[in-house]
Coordinates of C-alpha atoms in Angstrom, one line a residue:
Chain A
M1 CA -11.7 33.3 5.8
K2 CA -8.7 36.3 6.0
S3 CA -10.3 38.8 8.1
A4 CA -12.0 36.0 10.4
D5 CA -8.3 35.1 11.5
T6 CA -7.8 38.6 12.3
V7 CA -10.3 38.6 14.4
T8 CA -9.1 35.4 16.4
K9 CA -5.5 37.2 16.6
K10 CA -7.1 39.8 18.7
R11 CA -7.2 37.9 22.2
R12 CA -5.1 35.5 23.0
R13 CA -5.1 33.6 26.1
I14 CA -3.4 30.2 26.8
T15 CA -6.1 27.4 26.6
R16 CA -6.7 23.6 26.5
Y17 CA -6.8 24.2 22.4
T18 CA -3.6 26.9 21.8
L19 CA -1.6 23.7 24.3
L20 CA -3.5 21.8 21.3
K21 CA -1.8 23.5 18.4
W22 CA 2.3 23.7 20.4
A23 CA 1.1 20.1 20.0
G24 CA 0.1 20.6 16.9
Y25 CA 3.8 22.0 15.4
A26 CA 5.4 19.6 17.4
C27 CA 5.0 16.6 16.4
A28 CA 4.7 17.7 12.4
G29 CA 8.2 18.3 13.3
L30 CA 8.5 14.8 14.2
A31 CA 6.9 13.8 11.6
I32 CA 8.8 15.3 9.6
A33 CA 11.5 15.2 10.4
A34 CA 11.2 11.9 10.7
L35 CA 10.9 11.1 7.2
A36 CA 12.8 13.7 6.1
G37 CA 15.9 12.2 7.8
I38 CA 15.6 8.4 5.8
L39 CA 15.4 10.2 2.5
L40 CA 18.6 11.5 4.1
F41 CA 20.5 8.9 6.2
V42 CA 19.9 7.0 2.2
L43 CA 21.7 10.0 0.7
I44 CA 24.7 10.4 3.3
R45 CA 25.1 6.8 3.4
G46 CA 24.7 5.7 0.1
L47 CA 25.6 8.5 -1.8
P48 CA 30.1 8.6 -1.5
H49 CA 29.4 4.2 -1.6
L50 CA 27.9 4.7 -5.7
S51 CA 29.8 3.7 -8.2
F52 CA 29.5 3.0 -11.5
H53 CA 31.7 -0.1 -10.2
F54 CA 29.0 -1.1 -7.5
L55 CA 26.0 0.0 -9.9
F56 CA 27.1 -2.8 -13.0
G57 CA 30.4 -5.2 -11.8
K58 CA 31.0 -8.6 -11.9
Y59 CA 29.3 -9.6 -8.4
S60 CA 32.1 -10.5 -5.9
S61 CA 32.9 -11.3 -2.2
A62 CA 36.0 -7.5 -2.5
N63 CA 33.0 -6.1 -4.9
P64 CA 29.1 -6.9 -3.7
S65 CA 27.7 -5.0 -7.2
V66 CA 24.1 -5.4 -7.3
S67 CA 24.8 -5.8 -10.7
T68 CA 22.3 -9.7 -10.8
A69 CA 19.7 -7.5 -8.5
L70 CA 19.1 -4.8 -11.3
V71 CA 18.9 -7.9 -13.8
G72 CA 16.5 -9.4 -11.4
T73 CA 14.4 -6.5 -10.5
L74 CA 14.5 -5.8 -14.5
M75 CA 13.2 -9.9 -15.1
L76 CA 10.3 -8.8 -11.9
V77 CA 9.3 -6.0 -13.1
F78 CA 8.8 -7.3 -17.5
L79 CA 7.5 -10.6 -16.4
A80 CA 4.7 -8.9 -13.6
L81 CA 3.8 -6.1 -16.0
I82 CA 3.5 -8.1 -19.0
I83 CA 1.0 -11.0 -17.0
G84 CA -0.3 -8.7 -14.7
G85 CA -1.1 -5.4 -16.8
P86 CA -3.2 -6.6 -19.4
I87 CA -5.3 -8.5 -16.9
G88 CA -5.5 -5.4 -14.8
I89 CA -6.2 -2.9 -17.4
M90 CA -9.4 -5.5 -19.0
A91 CA -10.8 -6.2 -15.1
A92 CA -11.3 -2.5 -15.4
V93 CA -12.9 -2.0 -19.2
F94 CA -15.0 -5.0 -17.5
L95 CA -16.0 -2.9 -14.8
T96 CA -16.9 0.3 -16.7
E97 CA -18.1 -0.1 -20.0
Y98 CA -20.1 -3.6 -19.1
A99 CA -20.6 -4.0 -15.9
K100 CA -24.2 -2.8 -14.5
K101 CA -24.5 -2.5 -11.1
G102 CA -25.1 -5.1 -8.6
K103 CA -24.2 -8.1 -6.5
F104 CA -22.0 -9.6 -9.3
V105 CA -19.5 -6.2 -10.0
N106 CA -20.6 -5.8 -5.5
I107 CA -18.1 -8.9 -5.6
I108 CA -15.6 -8.3 -7.9
R109 CA -15.4 -5.1 -5.6
L110 CA -14.8 -6.9 -2.8
A111 CA -12.4 -9.0 -4.5
V112 CA -9.7 -6.6 -5.5
E113 CA -9.8 -4.5 -2.2
T114 CA -9.5 -7.7 0.0
L115 CA -6.6 -9.0 -2.7
A116 CA -5.0 -5.0 -2.2
A117 CA -5.1 -5.4 2.0
I118 CA -3.7 -9.1 2.0
P119 CA -0.4 -8.8 3.5
S120 CA 3.0 -9.3 0.9
I121 CA 4.3 -11.7 3.1
V122 CA 0.8 -13.8 2.7
Y123 CA 1.2 -13.9 -1.1
G124 CA 5.4 -14.8 -0.5
L125 CA 3.6 -18.1 0.3
F126 CA 0.8 -18.6 -1.5
G127 CA 4.1 -18.2 -4.4
M128 CA 6.0 -20.4 -2.0
L129 CA 3.0 -23.4 -2.2
V130 CA 1.6 -22.8 -5.6
F131 CA 4.6 -22.3 -8.2
G132 CA 7.2 -23.6 -5.8
V133 CA 6.3 -26.4 -4.1
L134 CA 3.0 -27.8 -6.2
F135 CA 4.9 -27.0 -10.0
G136 CA 8.3 -27.7 -8.9
W137 CA 9.7 -24.6 -9.4
G138 CA 11.5 -24.0 -6.8
H139 CA 12.8 -20.9 -6.8
S140 CA 12.2 -18.7 -9.6
F141 CA 11.1 -16.0 -11.1
M142 CA 8.6 -17.7 -13.2
G143 CA 7.4 -17.9 -9.2
A144 CA 8.0 -14.5 -8.5
G145 CA 6.4 -12.3 -11.1
L146 CA 3.7 -14.5 -11.3
T147 CA 2.7 -14.3 -7.7
L148 CA 3.7 -10.1 -8.3
S149 CA 1.2 -10.7 -10.7
I150 CA -1.6 -10.9 -8.6
M151 CA -0.4 -8.6 -6.3
I152 CA -0.1 -5.4 -8.3
L153 CA -4.0 -6.1 -10.0
P154 CA -5.5 -3.8 -7.0
V155 CA -3.0 -0.7 -8.0
I156 CA -4.2 -1.4 -11.8
I157 CA -7.6 -2.1 -11.8
R158 CA -8.4 0.9 -9.1
S159 CA -6.1 3.3 -11.3
T160 CA -7.7 2.3 -14.9
E161 CA -10.8 2.3 -13.7
E162 CA -10.5 5.7 -12.9
S163 CA -9.1 7.0 -15.9
L164 CA -12.0 5.5 -17.2
L165 CA -14.6 7.3 -15.8
A166 CA -12.6 10.4 -17.0
V167 CA -13.8 9.4 -19.9
P168 CA -17.0 12.3 -20.6
Q169 CA -19.9 9.6 -21.6
S170 CA -20.7 11.9 -24.6
Y171 CA -17.7 10.0 -26.2
R172 CA -18.2 6.3 -26.1
E173 CA -21.9 8.1 -27.5
G174 CA -20.6 9.3 -30.2
A175 CA -18.3 6.7 -31.1
M176 CA -21.9 3.9 -31.5
A177 CA -23.4 6.9 -32.6
L178 CA -21.2 6.4 -35.4
G179 CA -21.7 3.5 -36.0
A180 CA -18.6 2.3 -34.2
G181 CA -19.5 -1.7 -31.6
R182 CA -18.5 -1.4 -28.5
V183 CA -15.1 -3.5 -28.7
R184 CA -14.0 -0.4 -31.1
T185 CA -15.6 2.5 -29.5
I186 CA -13.4 0.6 -26.2
F187 CA -10.2 0.5 -28.6
R188 CA -10.2 3.9 -30.7
V189 CA -11.9 5.9 -28.2
V190 CA -11.9 5.0 -24.7
L191 CA -9.0 4.0 -24.4
P192 CA -6.9 5.9 -25.8
N193 CA -8.0 9.0 -23.8
A194 CA -7.6 7.2 -20.4
A195 CA -4.3 6.5 -21.6
G196 CA -2.5 8.8 -19.4
G197 CA -4.1 7.3 -16.3
I198 CA -3.3 3.9 -17.1
V199 CA 0.3 4.3 -18.1
S200 CA -0.2 6.7 -14.9
G201 CA -1.9 3.3 -13.0
L202 CA 1.0 0.7 -14.6
I203 CA 3.7 3.0 -13.0
L204 CA 2.4 2.8 -9.8
A205 CA 2.5 -0.9 -10.1
V206 CA 6.2 -1.0 -11.3
G207 CA 6.9 1.0 -8.1
R208 CA 5.6 -1.5 -6.4
I209 CA 6.7 -4.5 -7.2
I210 CA 10.6 -2.7 -7.2
S211 CA 9.9 -2.1 -3.3
E212 CA 8.7 -5.7 -3.0
S213 CA 11.2 -7.9 -0.8
A214 CA 8.8 -9.8 1.7
A215 CA 6.7 -11.8 -1.1
L216 CA 10.5 -11.8 -3.1
I217 CA 12.0 -13.4 -0.1
L218 CA 10.1 -17.0 -0.4
T219 CA 9.7 -17.3 -4.2
L220 CA 12.5 -15.8 -5.1
G221 CA 14.9 -17.4 -3.2
L222 CA 18.1 -14.8 -2.3
V223 CA 20.8 -15.5 -5.1
V224 CA 22.3 -12.4 -4.7
R225 CA 25.8 -14.2 -6.4
N226 CA 25.0 -14.9 -9.9
M227 CA 23.7 -13.8 -12.6
P228 CA 20.4 -15.2 -13.5
T229 CA 20.0 -17.1 -16.3
G230 CA 16.6 -17.4 -17.6
F231 CA 12.5 -16.9 -15.6
M232 CA 13.3 -20.1 -14.4
S233 CA 16.2 -19.0 -12.4
P234 CA 16.5 -17.8 -8.9
G235 CA 17.4 -14.5 -8.1
T236 CA 17.4 -11.4 -6.0
S237 CA 15.9 -7.7 -6.7
L238 CA 17.8 -4.3 -5.2
A239 CA 14.7 -4.8 -2.5
L240 CA 16.3 -8.0 -1.4
N241 CA 19.4 -7.3 -1.8
V242 CA 19.3 -3.9 0.2
Y243 CA 17.8 -6.8 3.4
F244 CA 20.9 -8.6 2.3
F245 CA 23.7 -5.8 3.0
G246 CA 21.5 -4.9 5.8
L247 CA 23.3 -7.6 7.8
V248 CA 26.5 -8.0 6.3
S249 CA 27.7 -4.8 4.9
P250 CA 26.1 -1.4 5.5
E251 CA 27.4 0.6 3.4
A252 CA 26.2 -1.3 0.4
A253 CA 22.4 -1.6 2.0
A254 CA 22.4 1.7 1.5
A255 CA 23.9 2.6 -1.3
T256 CA 21.8 -0.2 -2.8
S257 CA 18.7 2.2 -0.8
V258 CA 19.8 4.9 -3.0
V259 CA 19.3 3.1 -5.8
L260 CA 15.5 2.0 -4.5
V261 CA 14.9 5.8 -3.2
I262 CA 16.0 7.0 -7.5
L263 CA 14.4 4.6 -8.8
V264 CA 10.9 4.8 -6.8
V265 CA 10.4 9.0 -6.5
G266 CA 11.2 9.1 -9.8
L267 CA 8.9 7.5 -11.3
N268 CA 6.1 8.6 -8.6
L269 CA 7.8 11.7 -9.7
L270 CA 7.0 10.7 -13.6
A271 CA 3.8 9.3 -13.1
M272 CA 2.4 12.6 -10.9
G273 CA 3.6 14.8 -14.1
L274 CA 2.5 12.5 -17.0
G275 CA -1.5 12.4 -15.2
R276 CA -0.8 16.9 -14.5
L277 CA 0.3 16.8 -18.1
L278 CA -2.9 14.4 -19.5
S279 CA -5.4 16.7 -17.4
K280 CA -3.6 20.4 -18.4
N281 CA -3.9 19.7 -22.1
K282 CA -7.5 18.1 -22.0
G283 CA -9.0 19.4 -25.1
S284 CA -6.2 21.2 -26.3
K285 CA -2.7 19.8 -27.8
K286 CA -4.0 16.3 -27.0
K287 CA -3.6 14.4 -30.0
R288 CA -4.8 11.2 -30.6
P289 CA -9.2 12.4 -29.7
A290 CA -8.1 15.1 -32.4
R291 CA -7.9 12.2 -34.6
T292 CA -10.4 9.5 -33.6
I293 CA -13.8 10.8 -33.9
P294 CA -12.6 14.9 -33.9
M295 CA -16.5 16.2 -34.4
L296 CA -17.5 14.9 -30.4
K297 CA -14.9 17.2 -29.4
S298 CA -17.0 20.4 -30.1
G299 CA -19.8 18.4 -28.8
V300 CA -18.3 18.0 -25.6
E301 CA -16.9 21.8 -25.1
K302 CA -20.6 23.6 -25.7
Chain B
M1 CA -20.4 -9.8 -48.6
I2 CA -22.2 -7.7 -45.7
R3 CA -23.2 -10.6 -43.3
P4 CA -20.1 -12.7 -42.8
F5 CA -18.5 -9.4 -42.0
Y6 CA -20.7 -8.7 -39.6
R7 CA -20.6 -12.0 -38.2
F8 CA -17.2 -11.2 -37.6
I9 CA -17.9 -7.9 -35.7
R10 CA -20.2 -10.4 -33.5
A11 CA -18.2 -12.0 -33.0
R12 CA -15.4 -9.8 -32.3
E13 CA -17.9 -8.0 -29.9
K14 CA -18.8 -11.3 -27.8
L15 CA -15.1 -12.5 -27.9
M16 CA -14.1 -9.0 -26.6
K17 CA -16.6 -9.6 -24.1
V18 CA -15.5 -12.6 -22.9
L19 CA -12.1 -11.6 -22.0
F20 CA -13.0 -8.5 -20.2
L21 CA -15.3 -10.8 -17.5
L22 CA -12.6 -13.2 -17.2
S23 CA -10.0 -11.0 -16.7
S24 CA -12.1 -8.9 -13.8
V25 CA -13.3 -12.5 -12.4
F26 CA -9.7 -14.0 -12.3
A27 CA -9.2 -10.9 -8.8
V28 CA -12.1 -13.4 -8.2
L29 CA -10.4 -16.6 -8.2
A30 CA -6.9 -15.6 -7.4
L31 CA -8.5 -14.4 -4.4
L32 CA -10.0 -17.6 -4.0
V33 CA -7.3 -19.8 -5.1
I34 CA -5.5 -18.1 -2.6
F35 CA -7.3 -18.4 0.1
L36 CA -8.1 -22.3 -0.8
F37 CA -4.3 -23.0 -0.7
L38 CA -3.7 -21.8 2.5
M39 CA -6.6 -22.7 3.7
M40 CA -5.9 -26.6 2.0
R41 CA -2.8 -26.2 3.6
G42 CA -3.0 -24.7 7.1
I43 CA -6.0 -26.3 8.4
P44 CA -4.8 -30.1 8.8
S45 CA -1.6 -28.5 10.1
I46 CA -3.8 -26.7 12.0
A47 CA -6.3 -29.4 12.7
N48 CA -2.6 -31.8 14.0
I49 CA -1.5 -29.5 16.2
G50 CA -3.9 -29.2 17.8
F51 CA -6.5 -25.7 17.6
F52 CA -5.6 -24.8 21.2
R53 CA -1.7 -26.4 20.9
F54 CA -1.8 -23.9 18.1
V55 CA -3.3 -21.2 19.3
F56 CA -2.6 -20.9 23.0
G57 CA 0.8 -23.0 23.1
T58 CA 2.9 -20.2 24.6
R59 CA 6.5 -22.5 23.2
W60 CA 7.2 -21.7 19.6
S61 CA 10.8 -24.3 19.1
V62 CA 11.4 -26.0 16.0
S63 CA 15.4 -26.9 15.9
D64 CA 15.1 -30.0 18.2
P65 CA 13.3 -32.6 15.8
N66 CA 12.4 -35.0 19.1
N67 CA 10.7 -32.6 21.2
Q68 CA 9.3 -29.5 19.0
S69 CA 6.4 -26.8 20.3
F70 CA 3.6 -24.9 17.7
G71 CA 2.6 -22.3 20.0
I72 CA 2.0 -19.5 18.4
L73 CA 0.4 -16.9 20.7
P74 CA 4.0 -15.5 21.8
M75 CA 3.4 -14.2 17.9
I76 CA 0.1 -13.2 18.6
V77 CA 0.7 -11.3 21.4
G78 CA 3.8 -9.8 19.4
S79 CA 2.0 -8.5 16.9
I80 CA -0.7 -6.9 18.6
Y81 CA 1.4 -5.9 21.1
V82 CA 3.7 -4.2 18.2
T83 CA 0.5 -2.8 15.9
A84 CA -1.1 -0.8 18.3
L85 CA 1.9 0.3 20.4
A86 CA 2.3 1.9 16.9
T87 CA -1.3 2.8 15.8
L88 CA -0.2 5.1 19.3
I89 CA 2.6 6.2 18.3
G90 CA 1.4 6.9 14.7
V91 CA -1.7 7.9 15.2
T92 CA -0.8 10.9 18.0
I93 CA 1.5 12.3 15.7
G94 CA -0.4 11.9 12.5
L95 CA -2.8 13.6 13.5
F96 CA -1.4 16.6 15.1
T97 CA 0.7 16.8 11.9
A98 CA -2.5 16.4 9.6
V99 CA -4.3 19.2 11.5
F100 CA -1.3 21.8 11.5
L101 CA -0.9 20.9 7.5
Y102 CA -4.7 21.9 7.5
K103 CA -5.1 25.4 9.4
F104 CA -1.6 25.9 10.7
C105 CA 0.8 26.7 8.5
P106 CA 1.0 28.3 4.8
K107 CA -0.2 27.2 2.2
K108 CA 2.7 26.6 0.4
I109 CA 4.5 24.6 3.1
A110 CA 1.5 22.4 3.3
K111 CA 1.8 21.7 -0.5
G112 CA 5.7 21.2 -0.4
V113 CA 5.5 18.4 3.1
R114 CA 2.4 16.8 1.3
Q115 CA 4.1 16.1 -1.8
L116 CA 7.3 15.1 0.5
I117 CA 4.8 12.7 1.8
N118 CA 3.2 11.5 -0.9
L119 CA 6.8 10.4 -1.6
L120 CA 7.6 8.7 1.6
A121 CA 4.7 6.3 1.4
G122 CA 6.2 5.0 -1.7
I123 CA 9.7 4.1 0.1
P124 CA 10.4 0.5 -0.3
S125 CA 9.7 -1.3 3.6
V126 CA 13.6 -3.0 4.0
V127 CA 15.1 1.1 3.6
Y128 CA 12.6 2.0 6.6
G129 CA 14.1 -1.4 8.4
L130 CA 17.6 -0.3 7.1
F131 CA 17.0 2.9 9.1
G132 CA 15.4 1.4 11.6
V133 CA 18.9 -1.0 12.1
M134 CA 21.8 1.5 11.6
V135 CA 20.2 4.7 13.6
I136 CA 17.8 3.6 15.4
V137 CA 18.4 0.4 16.8
P138 CA 22.3 1.4 18.1
F139 CA 19.8 4.8 18.9
L140 CA 17.8 3.3 21.7
R141 CA 20.3 0.5 23.2
N142 CA 23.1 4.1 24.0
N143 CA 21.1 5.9 25.1
V144 CA 17.7 4.7 25.8
S145 CA 17.7 1.3 27.0
S146 CA 18.0 -0.2 30.3
N147 CA 19.5 -3.8 29.8
G148 CA 21.8 -3.0 26.2
M149 CA 19.6 -3.8 23.6
G150 CA 18.7 -1.9 21.1
H151 CA 16.8 -4.6 18.7
G152 CA 12.7 -5.8 20.3
V153 CA 10.4 -4.5 20.8
L154 CA 10.4 -0.2 20.8
A155 CA 12.8 -0.2 17.6
A156 CA 9.9 -2.5 15.1
S157 CA 7.0 0.1 16.7
I158 CA 8.6 3.4 16.7
I159 CA 10.1 2.0 12.3
L160 CA 6.0 1.2 12.0
A161 CA 5.0 4.3 13.3
I162 CA 7.2 5.5 10.9
M163 CA 6.1 3.5 7.5
I164 CA 2.1 4.2 9.0
L165 CA 2.4 7.8 9.1
P166 CA 2.2 8.4 5.3
T167 CA -1.7 7.3 5.8
I168 CA -2.3 8.8 8.3
V169 CA -1.7 12.3 7.1
S170 CA -3.1 11.7 3.8
I171 CA -6.2 10.8 4.6
T172 CA -7.5 12.5 8.4
L173 CA -5.9 15.8 6.2
D174 CA -8.5 14.5 2.6
A175 CA -11.5 13.9 5.7
L176 CA -10.6 17.8 7.1
H177 CA -10.4 19.2 3.7
A178 CA -14.4 17.4 3.2
A179 CA -16.1 19.0 6.2
P180 CA -17.7 21.1 5.5
E181 CA -15.9 25.0 5.4
H182 CA -18.9 26.9 7.3
Y183 CA -18.6 24.5 10.3
Y184 CA -14.7 26.4 11.2
E185 CA -16.0 30.0 9.9
G186 CA -19.7 29.2 12.0
A187 CA -17.6 28.3 15.3
L188 CA -15.2 31.6 14.6
A189 CA -18.4 33.4 13.7
L190 CA -19.4 31.9 17.6
G191 CA -16.3 33.6 19.2
A192 CA -14.1 30.6 19.3
S193 CA -10.6 30.7 18.5
K194 CA -9.3 29.3 16.2
E195 CA -7.1 26.1 17.8
R196 CA -11.0 25.8 19.1
A197 CA -12.6 26.3 15.8
V198 CA -9.9 23.2 13.9
F199 CA -9.8 21.0 17.6
G200 CA -13.7 21.8 18.8
V201 CA -15.1 21.5 15.7
M202 CA -13.1 20.2 12.7
L203 CA -12.1 17.5 13.9
P204 CA -15.0 15.8 15.1
S205 CA -16.7 16.4 12.2
A206 CA -13.9 14.5 10.7
K207 CA -14.0 11.6 12.5
S208 CA -15.0 9.2 10.2
G209 CA -11.8 9.9 7.8
V210 CA -9.6 9.7 11.1
F211 CA -11.0 5.9 11.7
A212 CA -10.4 5.2 8.3
A213 CA -6.6 6.5 8.7
V214 CA -6.5 4.6 11.7
V215 CA -8.2 1.4 10.5
L216 CA -6.0 1.2 7.8
A217 CA -2.8 1.5 9.7
V218 CA -3.0 -1.3 12.0
G219 CA -3.1 -3.1 8.4
R220 CA -0.3 -2.0 7.4
A221 CA 1.0 -2.4 10.6
I222 CA 0.1 -6.4 11.0
G223 CA 0.5 -7.4 8.4
E224 CA 4.3 -5.5 7.6
T225 CA 7.4 -7.7 7.0
M226 CA 10.4 -6.9 6.3
A227 CA 11.7 -3.7 7.9
V228 CA 9.8 -5.4 11.2
I229 CA 12.4 -9.0 11.1
M230 CA 15.0 -6.2 10.5
V231 CA 15.0 -4.9 13.8
I232 CA 12.1 -7.0 15.9
G233 CA 15.4 -9.4 16.9
G234 CA 13.0 -12.4 16.8
S235 CA 13.1 -14.4 19.7
P236 CA 10.0 -16.8 19.5
E237 CA 9.2 -15.7 23.4
M238 CA 5.9 -14.2 25.2
P239 CA 6.1 -10.1 25.4
N240 CA 6.4 -9.4 29.1
G241 CA 5.9 -5.9 28.7
S242 CA 9.7 -4.7 28.9
L243 CA 10.1 -2.7 25.3
F244 CA 13.1 -3.9 24.6
Q245 CA 12.6 -7.7 24.5
S246 CA 13.6 -9.1 21.6
I247 CA 10.2 -10.4 20.1
R248 CA 8.8 -11.9 17.5
T249 CA 6.3 -11.1 16.2
L250 CA 3.5 -13.6 13.3
T251 CA 4.6 -12.4 10.1
A252 CA 8.1 -12.3 11.2
N253 CA 7.2 -15.6 12.2
I254 CA 6.6 -16.8 8.7
A255 CA 9.4 -14.9 7.3
L256 CA 12.3 -15.7 9.4
G257 CA 11.4 -19.5 9.6
A258 CA 10.1 -20.2 5.9
M259 CA 12.8 -20.1 4.2
E260 CA 14.9 -22.6 4.9
A261 CA 11.7 -24.5 6.3
T262 CA 10.9 -28.2 5.5
G263 CA 7.5 -30.6 6.3
S264 CA 5.6 -30.0 9.6
I265 CA 7.6 -27.1 10.1
L266 CA 6.7 -25.7 7.1
D267 CA 2.9 -26.6 7.9
A268 CA 2.9 -24.5 11.0
M269 CA 5.1 -21.6 9.1
I270 CA 1.4 -22.0 6.4
A271 CA -0.8 -22.3 9.2
T272 CA 0.8 -19.4 10.6
G273 CA 0.1 -17.7 8.4
V274 CA -3.2 -18.3 8.0
I275 CA -4.2 -16.9 11.3
L276 CA -2.5 -14.2 9.7
F277 CA -4.0 -13.9 6.6
V278 CA -7.8 -14.0 9.3
F279 CA -6.4 -11.5 11.3
T280 CA -6.4 -8.8 7.4
L281 CA -9.5 -10.0 6.5
F282 CA -11.5 -9.4 9.7
I283 CA -9.7 -6.0 9.6
N284 CA -11.3 -5.4 6.2
V285 CA -14.8 -6.4 6.6
G286 CA -14.6 -4.5 9.9
F287 CA -12.9 -1.5 7.7
N288 CA -15.6 -2.1 4.8
L289 CA -18.4 -2.1 7.7
I290 CA -17.4 0.8 9.0
K291 CA -17.3 2.7 5.9
N292 CA -20.9 1.6 4.5
K293 CA -22.5 2.2 7.8
K294 CA -21.1 5.7 7.9
K295 CA -22.4 6.8 5.0
K296 CA -25.5 6.7 5.9
P297 CA -26.0 7.9 9.1
N298 CA -23.5 10.9 8.6
K299 CA -26.4 13.0 6.8
K300 CA -28.1 12.3 9.7
K301 CA -25.9 13.2 12.3
K302 CA -24.9 16.1 10.5
P303 CA -27.1 18.8 11.8
D304 CA -27.0 17.6 14.7
K305 CA -23.5 18.0 15.6
E306 CA -23.8 21.9 14.0
E307 CA -25.1 22.3 17.6
E308 CA -23.6 20.6 19.2
A309 CA -20.6 23.2 17.9
T310 CA -22.8 25.9 18.5
D311 CA -24.0 25.0 22.2
E312 CA -19.3 24.3 23.1
V313 CA -18.7 27.6 21.6
G314 CA -21.9 29.6 22.8

């Protein structure tokens, strides 16, 4: 390939393709500048405003802190994960371990894909109608958390499915041959071996929960002042606070954005690192498979 | 002794299987319930207003209870207008960026940039919106705008374009990498320049990936809410072509109105949601059709694409 490149270097006329290449340089520069610009802008405007008081202090009009939003975000993550997590993981287990190819699986796949494509504001409308109006909860963490738990299903199902499929078939066969039933195989062999992928999928889902705002504006309300009193109380989240502060105090909005960006980037890096760590260690350092069925390992390596 | 144990195991197997099955059916059920609820509230409201008066009505005014009018044509046109503009900007820049990362820059830089882009794909949309409000809107107002307005069509389109960039770049790049490398080598061997090989051979052979990227980007842009309502202005006016007009998209209409709305206004919001939902369903179905269709003819097409390439270069 290198030699091929040097050949082309010899004659260099300006053709329309060269122009296209220059356009490529320009566009790439623009794209990187825009994306990096956002990060820089947020950091430059937000970091000076960031303080302990701003993060954890009591909310008042003099000190518009994000403490209420921090608590709210944590509550949302907790609710959405505790409901959406198990359902998503179990759905993925069904799709990879039980289901045979056919119409039924196709319908589920189609439903998952469609769920992923629905705009979040539509989820918000749905959550408001069902949990807010029909159940009479009004704006509540419970309603918002339940809405979010449906929203994150596609992310969790997809990533879990991927990591389950990556578990070698021979592990399953080995476990079965040793007399384990399907359920035992799944819980003792398949899931532990896919744990890394599943956890990084969950982390990505947390990222999605943290960044969500459109669905929350309709289901959670925008109560910035008061600490949430329970799962049925209305409240706010970090992302909602950015919107709210964007209207009144840009500096506070930028500072909240810094917190959000750091959280999201951190979570992404964590998921990436986890994935890399586990794929690197495959076979050598991993403890769990060795504990469960040591014999199978040698079978795989062969 | 053994019997009851087996019975227990068998029961457990069955129970878990049913649980797994139910969880996967949950996804289908959730979709159905969402669909049904929106339709149940939305369709009667559309029928009340009158389908044509709703979809093709050009006036939206709800503040005066005696003189309400629910026409969402301005929002439909607004959504399409802003999405089209954003896709145009985003796809142009994204495509060239992907090509640049593919062959025209050192591998290490490409890898770094790609990671940056992946990270940016996860940044909350409100942060993009904030960037729009604090940087793009003032810039447009002071330097570009003809009527002293920074908020509006152009600001929203620019923000959306930036938001869809990561999607377009990474999918296009994947498609380029998936295209057979020997096309490129063949083109070079026939005397094409590197630029010509990339733009004339590789990009066309990654066509389906590019198309998928565009459809996904359109879906994301049309459904985006928070970033848009922060910069678009939000007056329910019919777009008149001006880039600095304050308009409203379907999503903005829902978000701006539904927080306090009750009664018939809320019903109209839900009906707006139904229209938006139908839009995204169409996009999604279209995307799936293309994806499934592409799988088959691709095999047949590839050989004659090679011929095409040789023709062109030769």
